[in-house]
Short mmCIF file of C-alpha atoms and ligand atoms in Angstrom, two decimals:
data_model
loop_
_atom_site.label_atom_id
_atom_site.label_comp_id
_atom_site.label_asym_id
_atom_site.label_seq_id
_atom_site.Cartn_x
_atom_site.Cartn_y
_atom_site.Cartn_z
CA MET G 1 227.12 47.56 -6.24
CA PHE G 2 225.10 44.38 -5.99
CA SER G 3 221.36 44.58 -5.94
CA ASP G 4 219.42 42.28 -3.63
CA GLU G 5 217.94 40.67 -6.74
CA ALA G 6 221.39 39.50 -7.80
CA PHE G 7 221.43 37.06 -4.86
CA ARG G 8 218.01 35.61 -5.63
CA ILE G 9 218.09 31.87 -6.34
CA ILE G 10 216.80 31.14 -9.83
CA ASP G 11 217.77 27.49 -10.24
CA VAL G 12 218.57 24.45 -8.08
CA ARG G 13 219.56 21.22 -9.71
CA GLY G 14 220.72 17.79 -8.56
CA ARG G 15 222.75 15.20 -10.45
CA MET G 16 224.41 11.87 -9.81
CA ILE G 17 228.22 11.73 -9.89
CA LEU G 18 230.76 9.17 -8.65
CA ASP G 19 232.78 9.34 -5.46
CA SER G 20 236.34 8.11 -4.87
CA ARG G 21 235.14 4.58 -4.13
CA GLY G 22 233.21 4.45 -7.40
CA ASP G 23 229.90 4.75 -5.59
CA PRO G 24 227.22 7.10 -6.89
CA THR G 25 226.72 10.27 -4.90
CA VAL G 26 224.74 13.45 -5.31
CA GLU G 27 225.90 16.87 -6.47
CA ALA G 28 223.86 20.07 -6.35
CA GLU G 29 224.10 23.24 -8.35
CA VAL G 30 222.54 26.53 -7.27
CA VAL G 31 222.34 29.54 -9.60
CA THR G 32 221.49 33.13 -8.69
CA GLU G 33 219.95 35.96 -10.68
CA GLY G 34 223.34 37.69 -10.69
CA GLY G 35 224.93 34.71 -12.43
CA GLY G 36 226.60 33.22 -9.35
CA VAL G 37 226.92 29.43 -9.57
CA GLY G 38 227.57 27.24 -6.52
CA ARG G 39 228.28 23.55 -6.85
CA ALA G 40 228.80 21.05 -4.02
CA ALA G 41 228.81 17.27 -3.66
CA ALA G 42 227.96 14.97 -0.77
CA PRO G 43 230.87 12.83 0.45
CA ALA G 44 230.31 9.47 2.18
CA GLY G 45 231.73 7.70 5.22
CA ALA G 46 232.69 4.03 5.62
CA SER G 47 233.01 4.10 9.40
CA ARG G 48 229.83 6.05 9.97
CA GLY G 49 228.77 7.17 13.41
CA ARG G 50 225.49 5.81 14.72
CA HIS G 51 223.92 9.27 15.01
CA GLU G 52 224.71 10.65 11.55
CA ALA G 53 222.07 12.08 9.22
CA VAL G 54 220.54 9.38 7.02
CA GLU G 55 221.78 9.23 3.41
CA LEU G 56 219.72 8.27 0.41
CA ARG G 57 222.30 6.08 -1.29
CA ASP G 58 223.21 2.49 -1.96
CA GLU G 59 226.82 1.45 -2.10
CA GLY G 60 228.33 -0.48 -4.97
CA ARG G 61 225.40 -0.19 -7.36
CA ALA G 62 226.96 2.25 -9.81
CA TRP G 63 224.63 4.22 -12.06
CA ALA G 64 221.64 2.10 -11.19
CA GLY G 65 221.86 3.42 -7.61
CA ARG G 66 218.25 3.98 -6.67
CA GLY G 67 219.07 5.74 -3.43
CA VAL G 68 221.07 8.46 -5.13
CA GLU G 69 218.44 8.75 -7.85
CA ARG G 70 215.96 9.48 -5.08
CA ALA G 71 218.29 12.12 -3.68
CA VAL G 72 218.53 13.74 -7.12
CA ASN G 73 214.74 13.71 -7.43
CA VAL G 74 214.35 15.23 -4.00
CA ILE G 75 216.60 18.12 -5.03
CA ASN G 76 214.86 18.67 -8.35
CA SER G 77 211.26 18.25 -7.30
CA VAL G 78 211.05 19.12 -3.59
CA ILE G 79 213.98 21.37 -2.67
CA ALA G 80 214.24 23.40 -5.89
CA PRO G 81 210.65 24.74 -5.88
CA ALA G 82 211.01 25.69 -2.20
CA LEU G 83 214.30 27.57 -2.68
CA ILE G 84 213.75 29.35 -5.98
CA GLY G 85 213.12 33.04 -5.32
CA LEU G 86 214.92 33.08 -1.94
CA ASP G 87 217.97 35.22 -1.13
CA SER G 88 221.06 32.95 -1.26
CA ARG G 89 222.72 35.03 1.50
CA LYS G 90 220.05 33.95 3.98
CA GLN G 91 221.89 30.72 4.77
CA ARG G 92 220.35 30.28 8.20
CA GLU G 93 216.83 30.76 6.91
CA ILE G 94 217.42 28.41 3.97
CA ASP G 95 218.96 25.72 6.18
CA ALA G 96 216.08 26.04 8.62
CA LEU G 97 213.68 25.60 5.71
CA LEU G 98 215.55 22.48 4.53
CA CYS G 99 215.27 21.01 8.05
CA LYS G 100 211.58 21.89 8.17
CA LEU G 101 210.84 20.42 4.75
CA ASP G 102 212.44 17.19 5.94
CA GLY G 103 210.78 17.27 9.33
CA THR G 104 212.76 14.40 10.94
CA HIS G 105 215.61 14.50 13.43
CA GLU G 106 217.86 12.33 11.22
CA LYS G 107 216.90 13.97 7.91
CA ARG G 108 215.57 10.66 6.65
CA ILE G 109 212.94 12.07 4.28
CA LEU G 110 214.98 14.39 2.07
CA GLY G 111 218.25 12.65 2.97
CA GLY G 112 221.29 14.20 4.62
CA ASN G 113 223.16 13.89 1.33
CA SER G 114 220.60 15.90 -0.71
CA ILE G 115 220.48 18.50 2.04
CA VAL G 116 224.24 18.89 2.49
CA ALA G 117 224.88 19.26 -1.24
CA VAL G 118 222.24 22.00 -1.52
CA SER G 119 223.17 23.77 1.70
CA LEU G 120 226.84 24.11 0.68
CA ALA G 121 225.96 24.99 -2.92
CA VAL G 122 223.76 27.87 -1.64
CA ALA G 123 226.72 29.36 0.28
CA LYS G 124 228.98 28.98 -2.75
CA ALA G 125 226.41 30.59 -5.06
CA ALA G 126 226.07 33.59 -2.73
CA ALA G 127 229.87 33.91 -2.50
CA ALA G 128 230.20 33.70 -6.28
CA THR G 129 227.52 36.35 -6.71
CA ALA G 130 229.45 38.65 -4.38
CA GLY G 131 232.63 37.90 -6.33
CA LEU G 132 234.29 36.41 -3.26
CA PRO G 133 235.99 33.08 -2.67
CA LEU G 134 233.97 31.03 -0.17
CA TYR G 135 236.56 31.36 2.65
CA ARG G 136 236.39 35.15 2.36
CA TYR G 137 232.58 35.18 2.17
CA LEU G 138 232.43 33.08 5.35
CA GLY G 139 235.25 34.69 7.31
CA GLY G 140 235.67 38.23 6.01
CA PRO G 141 238.82 39.82 7.41
CA GLY G 142 238.95 37.02 10.02
CA ALA G 143 239.88 34.51 7.31
CA TYR G 144 243.68 34.41 7.41
CA VAL G 145 244.59 31.34 9.48
CA MET G 146 245.78 28.40 7.41
CA PRO G 147 244.92 25.00 8.86
CA VAL G 148 247.53 22.63 10.24
CA PRO G 149 246.90 19.42 8.26
CA LEU G 150 246.49 16.00 9.85
CA LEU G 151 247.59 13.66 7.05
CA ASN G 152 246.55 10.04 7.24
CA ILE G 153 249.47 8.12 5.71
CA ILE G 154 248.88 4.65 7.16
CA ASN G 155 245.33 3.35 6.75
CA GLY G 156 243.82 0.58 8.87
CA GLY G 157 240.44 -0.36 10.31
CA ALA G 158 237.46 0.03 7.98
CA HIS G 159 239.57 1.88 5.38
CA ALA G 160 242.04 -0.87 4.52
CA GLY G 161 242.37 -4.60 3.95
CA ASN G 162 245.07 -5.10 6.59
CA GLU G 163 244.80 -6.12 10.23
CA LEU G 164 245.51 -2.81 11.93
CA SER G 165 242.71 -2.12 14.38
CA PHE G 166 243.24 1.66 14.53
CA GLN G 167 241.82 3.36 11.45
CA GLU G 168 244.20 6.26 10.84
CA PHE G 169 247.84 6.97 11.57
CA MET G 170 248.47 10.61 10.78
CA ILE G 171 251.46 12.92 10.54
CA VAL G 172 251.11 16.55 11.58
CA PRO G 173 253.82 18.87 10.23
CA VAL G 174 253.77 21.38 13.08
CA GLY G 175 257.34 22.61 12.57
CA ALA G 176 256.53 24.47 9.35
CA ASP G 177 255.99 28.20 9.17
CA SER G 178 253.56 28.11 6.27
CA PHE G 179 251.02 25.70 4.83
CA ARG G 180 253.17 25.24 1.75
CA GLU G 181 256.14 24.26 3.88
CA ALA G 182 253.89 21.92 5.87
CA MET G 183 252.94 20.13 2.66
CA ARG G 184 256.58 19.84 1.64
CA ILE G 185 257.42 18.16 4.96
CA ALA G 186 254.37 15.91 4.66
CA VAL G 187 255.25 14.76 1.17
CA GLU G 188 258.86 14.08 2.12
CA VAL G 189 257.77 11.93 5.07
CA TYR G 190 255.16 10.18 2.89
CA LYS G 191 257.81 9.30 0.29
CA ALA G 192 260.30 8.19 2.96
CA LEU G 193 257.60 5.96 4.43
CA ARG G 194 256.99 4.44 1.02
CA ARG G 195 260.66 3.51 0.63
CA LEU G 196 260.83 2.17 4.15
CA LEU G 197 257.72 0.01 3.76
CA ILE G 198 259.00 -1.50 0.50
CA GLU G 199 262.31 -2.39 2.14
CA LYS G 200 260.68 -3.93 5.17
CA TYR G 201 257.53 -5.58 3.82
CA GLY G 202 257.88 -5.70 0.02
CA LYS G 203 256.04 -3.89 -2.74
CA MET G 204 252.57 -5.04 -1.69
CA ALA G 205 252.96 -2.92 1.43
CA VAL G 206 252.50 0.31 -0.52
CA ASN G 207 249.06 -0.46 -1.82
CA VAL G 208 246.87 2.31 -0.55
CA GLY G 209 243.67 2.47 1.48
CA ASP G 210 240.58 4.62 1.02
CA GLU G 211 242.25 7.87 2.04
CA GLY G 212 245.45 7.45 0.06
CA GLY G 213 247.58 6.27 2.98
CA PHE G 214 249.54 3.03 2.69
CA ALA G 215 247.87 -0.12 3.93
CA PRO G 216 250.84 -2.33 4.91
CA PRO G 217 250.38 -5.87 6.25
CA MET G 218 250.98 -4.80 9.84
CA ARG G 219 249.27 -6.32 12.84
CA GLU G 220 250.08 -4.05 15.74
CA ASN G 221 249.28 -0.38 16.10
CA ARG G 222 252.73 0.28 17.58
CA GLU G 223 254.31 -1.08 14.41
CA ALA G 224 252.54 1.61 12.37
CA LEU G 225 253.54 4.40 14.76
CA SER G 226 257.17 3.21 14.73
CA ALA G 227 257.11 3.32 10.93
CA LEU G 228 255.90 6.97 11.06
CA VAL G 229 258.72 7.87 13.46
CA ASP G 230 261.34 6.11 11.29
CA ALA G 231 260.02 7.74 8.10
CA THR G 232 260.14 11.17 9.77
CA LYS G 233 263.79 10.65 10.74
CA ARG G 234 264.67 9.29 7.33
CA ALA G 235 263.19 12.39 5.71
CA GLY G 236 265.50 14.48 7.91
CA TYR G 237 262.93 15.74 10.43
CA GLU G 238 262.72 15.42 14.18
CA PRO G 239 259.78 13.44 15.55
CA GLY G 240 257.98 15.39 18.25
CA VAL G 241 259.39 18.71 17.01
CA ASP G 242 258.97 19.08 13.25
CA VAL G 243 256.39 16.35 12.93
CA VAL G 244 254.01 15.00 15.56
CA TYR G 245 251.41 12.25 15.19
CA ALA G 246 247.67 11.89 15.39
CA LEU G 247 245.49 8.80 15.61
CA ASP G 248 241.93 8.02 14.68
CA VAL G 249 241.31 4.95 16.79
CA ALA G 250 237.69 4.72 15.52
CA ALA G 251 237.13 2.42 18.48
CA SER G 252 233.45 1.68 17.78
CA GLN G 253 234.60 -0.38 14.81
CA PHE G 254 236.29 -2.98 17.03
CA TYR G 255 234.13 -2.74 20.13
CA ASN G 256 232.04 -5.75 21.00
CA GLU G 257 228.92 -4.20 22.49
CA GLU G 258 227.48 -7.39 23.97
CA ARG G 259 230.62 -8.25 25.89
CA GLY G 260 231.79 -4.69 26.47
CA VAL G 261 235.31 -5.33 25.16
CA TYR G 262 237.65 -3.86 22.57
CA ILE G 263 239.51 -6.28 20.33
CA VAL G 264 242.94 -4.73 19.76
CA ASP G 265 246.08 -6.36 18.40
CA GLY G 266 244.49 -9.77 19.01
CA LYS G 267 243.68 -9.02 22.67
CA GLU G 268 240.39 -8.31 24.42
CA LEU G 269 240.45 -5.15 26.55
CA ASP G 270 237.76 -3.75 28.82
CA ARG G 271 237.36 0.05 29.09
CA GLU G 272 239.96 0.40 31.84
CA LYS G 273 242.52 -1.72 30.03
CA MET G 274 241.81 0.09 26.77
CA ILE G 275 242.52 3.43 28.43
CA GLU G 276 245.73 2.00 29.95
CA TYR G 277 246.77 0.76 26.52
CA LEU G 278 246.12 4.16 24.90
CA VAL G 279 247.96 6.03 27.65
CA SER G 280 250.96 3.71 27.23
CA ILE G 281 251.03 4.66 23.54
CA LEU G 282 250.95 8.36 24.47
CA ASP G 283 253.89 7.79 26.81
CA GLU G 284 255.88 6.05 24.09
CA PHE G 285 255.25 8.15 20.96
CA PRO G 286 254.90 11.91 20.31
CA VAL G 287 251.18 11.58 19.54
CA ARG G 288 249.36 14.88 20.08
CA SER G 289 245.80 14.06 19.02
CA VAL G 290 243.62 10.98 19.53
CA GLU G 291 240.22 10.69 17.83
CA ASP G 292 237.45 8.37 19.03
CA PRO G 293 239.57 6.48 21.58
CA LEU G 294 236.50 4.65 22.91
CA TYR G 295 233.05 3.41 21.91
CA GLU G 296 230.78 6.17 20.55
CA GLU G 297 228.25 6.07 23.42
CA ASP G 298 230.78 6.09 26.27
CA PHE G 299 230.88 9.79 27.18
CA GLU G 300 232.09 8.98 30.70
CA GLY G 301 234.95 6.81 29.45
CA PHE G 302 235.95 9.59 27.08
CA ALA G 303 236.11 12.02 30.01
CA VAL G 304 238.39 9.67 31.97
CA PHE G 305 240.73 9.32 29.00
CA THR G 306 240.62 13.06 28.27
CA ARG G 307 241.87 13.83 31.78
CA GLU G 308 244.88 11.55 31.21
CA ALA G 309 245.52 12.87 27.70
CA SER G 310 245.27 16.52 28.78
CA LYS G 311 247.95 15.98 31.44
CA ARG G 312 250.20 14.89 28.58
CA GLY G 313 249.26 17.81 26.32
CA VAL G 314 247.29 15.60 23.92
CA LEU G 315 244.01 16.60 22.23
CA VAL G 316 241.09 14.18 22.35
CA VAL G 317 238.76 14.43 19.36
CA GLY G 318 235.14 13.29 19.08
CA ASP G 319 233.98 12.14 15.65
CA ASP G 320 231.61 9.17 15.93
CA LEU G 321 230.98 10.41 19.48
CA TYR G 322 229.42 13.70 18.30
CA THR G 323 228.60 13.19 14.60
CA THR G 324 228.77 17.00 14.23
CA ASN G 325 225.59 17.22 16.25
CA PRO G 326 225.19 20.32 18.48
CA GLU G 327 223.10 18.38 21.03
CA ARG G 328 225.70 15.66 21.42
CA LEU G 329 228.51 18.23 21.58
CA GLU G 330 226.68 20.05 24.35
CA ARG G 331 226.56 16.81 26.34
CA GLY G 332 230.29 16.28 25.67
CA ILE G 333 231.12 19.78 26.88
CA ARG G 334 229.09 19.22 30.07
CA VAL G 335 231.05 16.10 31.03
CA GLY G 336 234.45 17.13 29.64
CA ALA G 337 234.37 14.23 27.16
CA THR G 338 236.92 15.67 24.72
CA THR G 339 239.00 18.73 23.96
CA ALA G 340 238.14 18.80 20.24
CA VAL G 341 235.36 17.97 17.80
CA LEU G 342 235.69 16.64 14.27
CA VAL G 343 233.40 18.54 11.90
CA LYS G 344 231.94 16.74 8.89
CA VAL G 345 229.09 18.79 7.46
CA ASN G 346 227.42 15.73 5.94
CA GLN G 347 227.09 14.09 9.37
CA ILE G 348 224.56 16.72 10.37
CA GLY G 349 223.36 17.99 6.98
CA THR G 350 223.43 21.78 6.87
CA LEU G 351 226.18 24.38 6.89
CA THR G 352 224.38 26.36 9.61
CA GLU G 353 224.33 23.41 12.01
CA ALA G 354 228.03 22.72 11.32
CA LEU G 355 228.82 26.40 12.00
CA GLU G 356 226.96 26.10 15.27
CA VAL G 357 229.16 23.14 16.24
CA VAL G 358 232.37 25.04 15.39
CA ASN G 359 231.24 28.10 17.35
CA MET G 360 230.08 26.04 20.31
CA ALA G 361 233.44 24.25 20.42
CA HIS G 362 235.44 27.47 20.19
CA ARG G 363 233.37 29.13 22.91
CA ALA G 364 234.04 26.13 25.15
CA GLY G 365 237.81 26.43 24.58
CA MET G 366 237.84 23.36 22.37
CA ARG G 367 239.29 22.80 18.92
CA ALA G 368 237.22 22.11 15.80
CA ILE G 369 238.85 20.06 13.04
CA ILE G 370 237.26 20.33 9.60
CA SER G 371 237.24 16.88 8.01
CA HIS G 372 236.75 14.99 4.77
CA ARG G 373 235.07 11.56 4.53
CA SER G 374 236.70 8.35 3.35
CA GLY G 375 234.47 8.51 0.24
CA GLU G 376 235.20 11.91 -1.33
CA THR G 377 234.86 13.86 -4.57
CA GLU G 378 236.94 16.65 -6.12
CA ASP G 379 234.83 19.16 -4.16
CA THR G 380 237.12 21.54 -2.22
CA THR G 381 234.55 23.19 0.06
CA ILE G 382 236.19 21.92 3.26
CA ALA G 383 239.43 23.78 2.43
CA HIS G 384 237.39 27.00 2.42
CA LEU G 385 235.56 26.09 5.62
CA ALA G 386 238.83 25.53 7.48
CA VAL G 387 240.19 28.97 6.52
CA GLY G 388 236.84 30.78 6.62
CA LEU G 389 236.04 29.57 10.12
CA GLY G 390 239.60 29.90 11.41
CA THR G 391 239.69 26.39 12.88
CA GLY G 392 243.46 26.09 12.41
CA LEU G 393 243.07 22.37 11.73
CA ILE G 394 242.01 20.16 8.83
CA LYS G 395 241.98 16.40 8.29
CA THR G 396 241.84 15.39 4.65
CA GLY G 397 243.90 12.27 4.01
CA ALA G 398 247.24 11.51 2.44
CA PRO G 399 249.06 14.01 0.20
CA ALA G 400 248.19 11.74 -2.74
CA ARG G 401 245.04 10.67 -4.66
CA GLY G 402 243.18 13.40 -6.52
CA GLU G 403 240.18 13.71 -4.24
CA ARG G 404 242.56 14.42 -1.28
CA THR G 405 245.07 16.61 -3.13
CA ALA G 406 242.13 18.67 -4.46
CA LYS G 407 241.73 20.03 -0.92
CA TYR G 408 245.45 20.51 -0.27
CA ASN G 409 245.92 22.19 -3.65
CA GLU G 410 243.03 24.55 -2.94
CA LEU G 411 244.68 25.46 0.37
CA LEU G 412 247.96 26.16 -1.47
CA ARG G 413 246.03 28.53 -3.75
CA ILE G 414 244.31 30.20 -0.80
CA GLU G 415 247.62 30.72 0.99
CA GLU G 416 249.06 32.29 -2.16
CA GLU G 417 246.01 34.53 -2.48
CA LEU G 418 246.25 35.64 1.17
CA GLY G 419 249.91 36.47 0.67
CA GLY G 420 251.38 38.26 3.69
CA GLU G 421 248.09 37.97 5.61
CA ALA G 422 248.32 34.17 5.83
CA PHE G 423 249.27 32.71 9.20
CA TYR G 424 250.22 29.09 9.90
CA PRO G 425 249.70 28.38 13.60
CA GLY G 426 251.85 25.22 13.90
CA GLU G 427 252.04 23.38 17.22
CA THR G 428 249.99 25.89 19.21
CA VAL G 429 246.69 24.56 17.82
CA LEU G 430 247.32 21.18 19.43
CA ARG G 431 247.40 22.38 23.04
CA PRO G 432 244.32 21.17 24.89
CA GLY G 433 242.52 23.71 27.02
CA GLU G 434 244.50 26.69 25.76
CA PRO G 435 242.66 29.31 23.73
CA LEU G 436 243.55 29.51 20.05
CA ARG G 437 246.29 32.08 19.93
CA TYR G 438 246.69 33.93 16.66
CA PRO G 439 249.01 36.92 16.30
CA SER G 440 247.72 40.39 17.08
CA LEU G 441 248.47 43.32 14.79
CA LEU G 442 250.84 44.73 17.39
CA GLY G 443 252.97 41.57 17.18
C1 PEP F 501 237.11 10.29 7.84
C2 PEP F 501 236.69 9.26 8.57
O1 PEP F 501 236.18 8.14 8.01
P1 PEP F 501 234.72 7.94 7.41
O2 PEP F 501 234.51 9.02 6.42
O3 PEP F 501 234.77 6.57 6.82
O4 PEP F 501 233.79 8.06 8.58
C3 PEP F 501 236.79 9.27 10.05
O5 PEP F 501 236.36 8.32 10.71
O6 PEP F 501 237.26 10.24 10.62
MG1 MG F 502 236.96 9.36 12.64
#
């Protein structure tokens, strides 16, 4: 039996480490009386939403990074004294205290990065003290659904040095019957794409972007989608059946606010024309999920597009639109802005607030997709969140580059550990408006 004392926090520590872009970031370690150790690191976005929590960091200034040094100091001298002695299982209370200590809406005093590292490390320390993996600690017997991965294998927008306006072109291996099989399909398509890109564009085309996807010298978004379809066929799979596609348009990145136009494939499109353009893509390719199709403040435009997408059985996902913020999600639910929300814990800061977003989405019949950032570390917490919260969906980059494979590899381990209990939901998780349908014990 565990005594209550075992869960008491006895140490909280911050340190500076490097992320996948070589930028300094902050890592936190939380230790309990019972010897449980939880460690978590803050990731970082390149195409950040306007309403994200403020980070104390400064890009490209390696170890001299004063911002991250401040974040480390905040953990060691402000957060640690406040948390030592508290029960690590009281996540909600601890997260509320972190928000209170900061005192601002955007977490600008302690920094969203200091807060997220500590908040996640607290959960991991409590899980370790209980002798449970994090997914089991979070989900109990409800943790058995493996996520369908959205793998970004062509990078554009702010994540690559090419001219593609859309940021992410993803494959979704829905035809698998396990996560392991899904990864096999994904890797085969990824390798087929590599061969195809070399043949068509030369060796430079397989340089990779921030999330491990290729960054070929393409100009038009359709060109990238066609390459995904061709690679799928070449790998021996059927587009639209075994593999479907997902886009992160990240439209705020190419929206001209003053003139109210989107600059896509060299053309200027107003909202109506942009929606027409996106719908024409849905009619041409088996795309089943579209993230941030429009500018991050245009809730009404999102709702118009979502109506069109839903008729075609396509999910619409809000990332920059919501920034994992329960207040913004509530507004989105009211107007029918999307059918899914992307969940990045560091956008809001605490695990409790991110849980609130997942629960709110599920209650509203929406999907929640647990997501990495373009700047990542080897931290695998999001793999556990996806299984622990039963979201059925994860977005964590290409099946290559260590900081991305760290998450996929952790999911492979989790699936092995779950054994016969594991369930891979496949295509069903991509149906907008339908409740998540997982098998009942009676079959
Ligand atoms: C993962 C993403 O990129 P970033 O981390 O740069 O926001 C995204 O926009 O969904
Ligand atoms: Mg996004």
